[in-house]
PDB file of C-alpha atoms in Angstrom:
ATOM      1  CA  MET D1033     -14.211 -25.473  -0.652  1.00 52.00           C
ATOM      2  CA  ASN D1034     -15.156 -21.825  -0.023  1.00 57.00           C
ATOM      3  CA  LYS D1035     -11.918 -21.253   1.919  1.00 59.00           C
ATOM      4  CA  THR D1036      -9.900 -22.647  -0.986  1.00 56.00           C
ATOM      5  CA  ILE D1037     -11.695 -20.426  -3.493  1.00 55.00           C
ATOM      6  CA  LYS D1038     -11.219 -17.382  -1.268  1.00 56.00           C
ATOM      7  CA  LEU D1039      -7.515 -18.174  -0.802  1.00 52.00           C
ATOM      8  CA  VAL D1040      -6.922 -18.696  -4.525  1.00 49.00           C
ATOM      9  CA  THR D1041      -8.858 -15.518  -5.333  1.00 52.00           C
ATOM     10  CA  GLY D1042      -6.850 -13.590  -2.758  1.00 56.00           C
ATOM     11  CA  VAL D1043      -3.557 -14.916  -4.113  1.00 50.00           C
ATOM     12  CA  LEU D1044      -4.519 -14.027  -7.672  1.00 47.00           C
ATOM     13  CA  ALA D1045      -5.650 -10.547  -6.660  1.00 54.00           C
ATOM     14  CA  PHE D1046      -2.398 -10.002  -4.793  1.00 55.00           C
ATOM     15  CA  LEU D1047      -0.307 -11.241  -7.718  1.00 49.00           C
ATOM     16  CA  ILE D1048      -2.181  -8.968 -10.119  1.00 50.00           C
ATOM     17  CA  LEU D1049      -1.723  -6.013  -7.773  1.00 53.00           C
ATOM     18  CA  ILE D1050       2.008  -6.622  -7.491  1.00 52.00           C
ATOM     19  CA  ALA D1051       2.412  -7.312 -11.222  1.00 47.00           C
ATOM     20  CA  VAL D1052       0.633  -4.084 -12.114  1.00 47.00           C
ATOM     21  CA  THR D1053       2.664  -2.195  -9.560  1.00 49.00           C
ATOM     22  CA  VAL D1054       5.837  -3.652 -11.031  1.00 45.00           C
ATOM     23  CA  SER D1055       4.902  -2.164 -14.375  1.00 43.00           C
ATOM     24  CA  MET D1056       4.473   1.244 -12.730  1.00 46.00           C
ATOM     25  CA  PHE D1057       7.738   1.189 -10.786  1.00 45.00           C
ATOM     26  CA  LEU D1058       9.973  -0.991 -12.935  1.00 43.00           C
ATOM     27  CA  THR D1059      12.433   1.781 -13.675  1.00 44.00           C
ATOM     28  CA  SER D1060      12.345   3.431 -10.253  1.00 51.00           C
ATOM     29  CA  GLY D1061      12.960   0.524  -7.888  1.00 58.00           C
ATOM     30  CA  PRO D1062      16.451  -0.113  -6.572  1.00 59.00           C
ATOM     31  CA  ASN D1063      18.390  -2.875  -8.270  1.00 65.00           C
ATOM     32  CA  LEU D1064      19.852  -5.662  -6.151  1.00 58.00           C
ATOM     33  CA  ASN D1065      21.800  -8.499  -7.787  1.00 76.00           C
ATOM     34  CA  GLY D1066      20.111  -7.749 -11.101  1.00 82.00           C
ATOM     35  CA  LYS D1067      16.637  -7.874  -9.559  1.00 89.00           C
ATOM     36  CA  THR D1068      14.022  -5.169  -9.443  1.00 92.00           C
ATOM     37  CA  VAL D1069      13.143  -4.531  -5.813  1.00 93.00           C
ATOM     38  CA  ILE D1070       9.624  -3.562  -4.795  1.00 93.00           C
ATOM     39  CA  GLN D1071       8.848  -2.350  -1.305  1.00 94.00           C
ATOM     40  CA  LEU D1072       5.517  -3.594   0.052  1.00 94.00           C
ATOM     41  CA  PHE D1073       4.314  -1.876   3.214  1.00 93.00           C
ATOM     42  CA  SER D1074       1.392  -3.153   5.265  1.00 92.00           C
ATOM     43  CA  THR D1075      -0.255  -1.308   8.127  1.00 89.00           C
ATOM     44  CA  LYS D1076      -1.450  -4.591   9.621  1.00 88.00           C
ATOM     45  CA  THR D1077       1.093  -6.778  11.389  1.00 90.00           C
ATOM     46  CA  GLU D1078      -1.424  -9.620  11.562  1.00 91.00           C
ATOM     47  CA  ASN D1079      -1.297 -10.217   7.805  1.00 89.00           C
ATOM     48  CA  ALA D1080       2.506 -10.438   7.492  1.00 92.00           C
ATOM     49  CA  ALA D1081       2.557 -14.252   7.412  1.00 94.00           C
ATOM     50  CA  THR D1082      -0.025 -14.307   4.614  1.00 93.00           C
ATOM     51  CA  TYR D1083       1.897 -11.696   2.639  1.00 93.00           C
ATOM     52  CA  LYS D1084       5.111 -13.704   3.022  1.00 95.00           C
ATOM     53  CA  GLU D1085       3.422 -16.733   1.451  1.00 95.00           C
ATOM     54  CA  LEU D1086       2.001 -14.608  -1.374  1.00 94.00           C
ATOM     55  CA  ILE D1087       5.377 -12.975  -1.945  1.00 95.00           C
ATOM     56  CA  LYS D1088       7.058 -16.380  -2.132  1.00 95.00           C
ATOM     57  CA  ALA D1089       4.608 -17.470  -4.859  1.00 95.00           C
ATOM     58  CA  PHE D1090       4.991 -14.153  -6.691  1.00 95.00           C
ATOM     59  CA  GLU D1091       8.802 -14.254  -6.639  1.00 95.00           C
ATOM     60  CA  LYS D1092       8.729 -17.834  -7.918  1.00 95.00           C
ATOM     61  CA  LYS D1093       6.614 -16.703 -10.872  1.00 95.00           C
ATOM     62  CA  TYR D1094       8.688 -13.525 -11.405  1.00 94.00           C
ATOM     63  CA  PRO D1095      12.286 -14.445 -10.457  1.00 93.00           C
ATOM     64  CA  SER D1096      13.694 -11.097 -11.603  1.00 93.00           C
ATOM     65  CA  ILE D1097      11.663  -9.274  -8.937  1.00 94.00           C
ATOM     66  CA  GLU D1098      12.264  -9.170  -5.202  1.00 94.00           C
ATOM     67  CA  VAL D1099       9.471  -7.982  -2.909  1.00 95.00           C
ATOM     68  CA  GLN D1100      10.580  -6.585   0.441  1.00 95.00           C
ATOM     69  CA  LEU D1101       7.808  -6.625   3.045  1.00 96.00           C
ATOM     70  CA  SER D1102       7.608  -4.138   5.879  1.00 95.00           C
ATOM     71  CA  SER D1103       4.809  -4.599   8.398  1.00 93.00           C
ATOM     72  CA  PRO D1104       5.872  -2.725  11.549  1.00 93.00           C
ATOM     73  CA  SER D1105       3.805  -2.545  14.712  1.00 91.00           C
ATOM     74  CA  SER D1106       4.039   1.259  14.572  1.00 91.00           C
ATOM     75  CA  ALA D1107       2.923   1.472  10.945  1.00 88.00           C
ATOM     76  CA  ALA D1108       1.259   4.897  11.171  1.00 87.00           C
ATOM     77  CA  THR D1109       4.416   6.436  12.656  1.00 90.00           C
ATOM     78  CA  VAL D1110       6.607   4.804  10.023  1.00 91.00           C
ATOM     79  CA  LEU D1111       4.328   6.069   7.230  1.00 87.00           C
ATOM     80  CA  ARG D1112       4.372   9.618   8.629  1.00 86.00           C
ATOM     81  CA  THR D1113       8.169   9.469   8.788  1.00 90.00           C
ATOM     82  CA  ASP D1114       8.339   8.189   5.201  1.00 88.00           C
ATOM     83  CA  LEU D1115       6.005  11.010   4.143  1.00 84.00           C
ATOM     84  CA  ALA D1116       8.247  13.579   5.833  1.00 85.00           C
ATOM     85  CA  LYS D1117      11.302  12.111   4.093  1.00 88.00           C
ATOM     86  CA  ASN D1118       9.423  11.895   0.778  1.00 85.00           C
ATOM     87  CA  SER D1119      10.304   8.207   0.537  1.00 87.00           C
ATOM     88  CA  LEU D1120       7.065   6.248   0.384  1.00 88.00           C
ATOM     89  CA  PRO D1121       7.151   2.497  -0.348  1.00 91.00           C
ATOM     90  CA  ASP D1122       6.194   1.297  -3.829  1.00 91.00           C
ATOM     91  CA  VAL D1123       3.042  -0.536  -2.686  1.00 91.00           C
ATOM     92  CA  ILE D1124       1.124   0.290   0.473  1.00 89.00           C
ATOM     93  CA  ALA D1125      -1.567  -1.979   1.883  1.00 88.00           C
ATOM     94  CA  VAL D1126      -3.629   0.302   4.077  1.00 84.00           C
ATOM     95  CA  GLY D1127      -7.143   0.246   5.452  1.00 76.00           C
ATOM     96  CA  GLY D1128      -9.708   2.862   4.578  1.00 70.00           C
ATOM     97  CA  ASP D1129      -8.738   5.034   7.502  1.00 73.00           C
ATOM     98  CA  ASN D1130      -6.835   8.179   8.388  1.00 76.00           C
ATOM     99  CA  ASN D1131      -3.593   6.642   7.075  1.00 78.00           C
ATOM    100  CA  LEU D1132      -5.073   6.636   3.574  1.00 80.00           C
ATOM    101  CA  VAL D1133      -6.336  10.193   3.987  1.00 81.00           C
ATOM    102  CA  SER D1134      -2.841  11.338   5.059  1.00 81.00           C
ATOM    103  CA  LEU D1135      -1.246   9.598   2.088  1.00 82.00           C
ATOM    104  CA  VAL D1136      -3.694  11.180  -0.350  1.00 83.00           C
ATOM    105  CA  SER D1137      -3.154  14.611   1.211  1.00 81.00           C
ATOM    106  CA  SER D1138       0.602  14.256   0.738  1.00 80.00           C
ATOM    107  CA  GLU D1139       0.124  14.082  -3.035  1.00 78.00           C
ATOM    108  CA  GLY D1140       2.674  11.273  -3.107  1.00 78.00           C
ATOM    109  CA  LEU D1141       0.323   8.687  -4.574  1.00 84.00           C
ATOM    110  CA  ARG D1142      -0.398   7.868  -8.179  1.00 87.00           C
ATOM    111  CA  ASN D1143      -3.898   8.212  -9.626  1.00 89.00           C
ATOM    112  CA  LEU D1144      -4.966   4.651 -10.421  1.00 89.00           C
ATOM    113  CA  ALA D1145      -8.264   5.498 -12.127  1.00 88.00           C
ATOM    114  CA  GLY D1146      -6.941   4.739 -15.616  1.00 90.00           C
ATOM    115  CA  GLN D1147      -5.510   1.323 -14.738  1.00 90.00           C
ATOM    116  CA  SER D1148      -7.349  -1.722 -16.095  1.00 90.00           C
ATOM    117  CA  TYR D1149      -7.636  -3.355 -12.669  1.00 86.00           C
ATOM    118  CA  ALA D1150      -9.171  -0.165 -11.244  1.00 87.00           C
ATOM    119  CA  LYS D1151     -11.783  -0.102 -13.978  1.00 86.00           C
ATOM    120  CA  THR D1152     -13.068  -3.509 -12.872  1.00 87.00           C
ATOM    121  CA  THR D1153     -13.463  -2.422  -9.252  1.00 86.00           C
ATOM    122  CA  LEU D1154     -17.097  -2.410  -8.192  1.00 87.00           C
ATOM    123  CA  PRO D1155     -18.539   1.131  -8.272  1.00 86.00           C
ATOM    124  CA  ALA D1156     -19.675   0.834  -4.644  1.00 85.00           C
ATOM    125  CA  TYR D1157     -16.087   0.092  -3.569  1.00 84.00           C
ATOM    126  CA  ARG D1158     -14.726   2.991  -5.607  1.00 84.00           C
ATOM    127  CA  LYS D1159     -17.289   5.266  -3.967  1.00 85.00           C
ATOM    128  CA  MET D1160     -16.325   4.053  -0.486  1.00 82.00           C
ATOM    129  CA  ILE D1161     -12.658   4.801  -1.162  1.00 82.00           C
ATOM    130  CA  THR D1162     -13.119   8.176  -2.800  1.00 85.00           C
ATOM    131  CA  SER D1163     -15.546   9.282  -0.081  1.00 84.00           C
ATOM    132  CA  LEU D1164     -12.584   9.287   2.323  1.00 81.00           C
ATOM    133  CA  TYR D1165     -10.925  12.234   0.606  1.00 80.00           C
ATOM    134  CA  SER D1166     -12.002  15.277  -1.373  1.00 76.00           C
ATOM    135  CA  LYS D1167      -9.995  14.671  -4.555  1.00 76.00           C
ATOM    136  CA  LYS D1168     -11.694  13.133  -7.589  1.00 80.00           C
ATOM    137  CA  ALA D1169      -8.855  10.743  -8.462  1.00 87.00           C
ATOM    138  CA  LEU D1170      -8.666   7.097  -7.347  1.00 88.00           C
ATOM    139  CA  TYR D1171      -5.641   6.598  -5.100  1.00 87.00           C
ATOM    140  CA  ALA D1172      -6.436   3.143  -3.746  1.00 87.00           C
ATOM    141  CA  VAL D1173      -8.009  -0.048  -5.028  1.00 86.00           C
ATOM    142  CA  PRO D1174      -9.489  -2.594  -2.619  1.00 82.00           C
ATOM    143  CA  TYR D1175      -8.056  -6.083  -2.656  1.00 75.00           C
ATOM    144  CA  ALA D1176     -10.221  -7.193   0.257  1.00 73.00           C
ATOM    145  CA  THR D1177     -13.364  -6.015   1.978  1.00 74.00           C
ATOM    146  CA  ASN D1178     -14.854  -6.514   5.393  1.00 74.00           C
ATOM    147  CA  ALA D1179     -18.438  -6.606   6.487  1.00 74.00           C
ATOM    148  CA  ALA D1180     -19.420  -4.570   9.507  1.00 76.00           C
ATOM    149  CA  GLY D1181     -22.594  -4.227  11.432  1.00 81.00           C
ATOM    150  CA  VAL D1182     -24.058  -2.848  14.598  1.00 82.00           C
ATOM    151  CA  ILE D1183     -25.412  -5.178  17.240  1.00 88.00           C
ATOM    152  CA  TYR D1184     -27.824  -3.865  19.827  1.00 89.00           C
ATOM    153  CA  ASN D1185     -29.714  -5.236  22.789  1.00 92.00           C
ATOM    154  CA  LYS D1186     -33.455  -5.028  22.067  1.00 92.00           C
ATOM    155  CA  ALA D1187     -34.345  -5.316  25.753  1.00 94.00           C
ATOM    156  CA  LEU D1188     -32.147  -2.338  26.667  1.00 94.00           C
ATOM    157  CA  PHE D1189     -33.613  -0.272  23.822  1.00 92.00           C
ATOM    158  CA  LYS D1190     -37.119  -1.113  25.038  1.00 93.00           C
ATOM    159  CA  LYS D1191     -36.177  -0.283  28.632  1.00 96.00           C
ATOM    160  CA  ALA D1192     -34.787   3.087  27.477  1.00 95.00           C
ATOM    161  CA  GLY D1193     -38.006   3.841  25.596  1.00 95.00           C
ATOM    162  CA  ILE D1194     -36.432   3.628  22.142  1.00 92.00           C
ATOM    163  CA  LYS D1195     -39.181   2.330  19.862  1.00 90.00           C
ATOM    164  CA  THR D1196     -37.379   2.355  16.492  1.00 89.00           C
ATOM    165  CA  VAL D1197     -33.820   1.439  15.676  1.00 86.00           C
ATOM    166  CA  PRO D1198     -31.780   4.543  14.762  1.00 83.00           C
ATOM    167  CA  THR D1199     -30.636   4.637  11.138  1.00 84.00           C
ATOM    168  CA  THR D1200     -27.989   7.376  11.501  1.00 81.00           C
ATOM    169  CA  TRP D1201     -25.269   8.283  14.023  1.00 76.00           C
ATOM    170  CA  ASN D1202     -27.033  11.579  14.829  1.00 75.00           C
TER     171      ASN D1202
END
């Protein structure tokens, strides 16, 4: 049941993201056979199959729109090349890493802070995103999150004489 809810939630979030993006790029996307074309770029090759399924559902709901997915194995290189050519894709799915920082630095992204979907983003998520760059604007909105943690071996800490677990990287 939880997997179904997560999948449906993910599909809806993706469809909303694409629909909102369509409204931003409707006049700028290339036209192919009377369709508006949106370029979706993902920095993760492992999610291409999922995106293809989401795109299929989206295009069924919006038949006048074609979504072209690009998910190359050398995504960072492709993005840097696109930046140099000033030809970024319409929608970029990127992790909160140096790729996002490079994109923000290029000033080729749109400030999303005023968008309705951005206003419903949890403040903690907004803070995580904006902490990656020095500008005040919101240039990315999370559609998924991951939990991370640090695992340590208590016996090795004890053997090394470490009595309390460190709380910083210092």
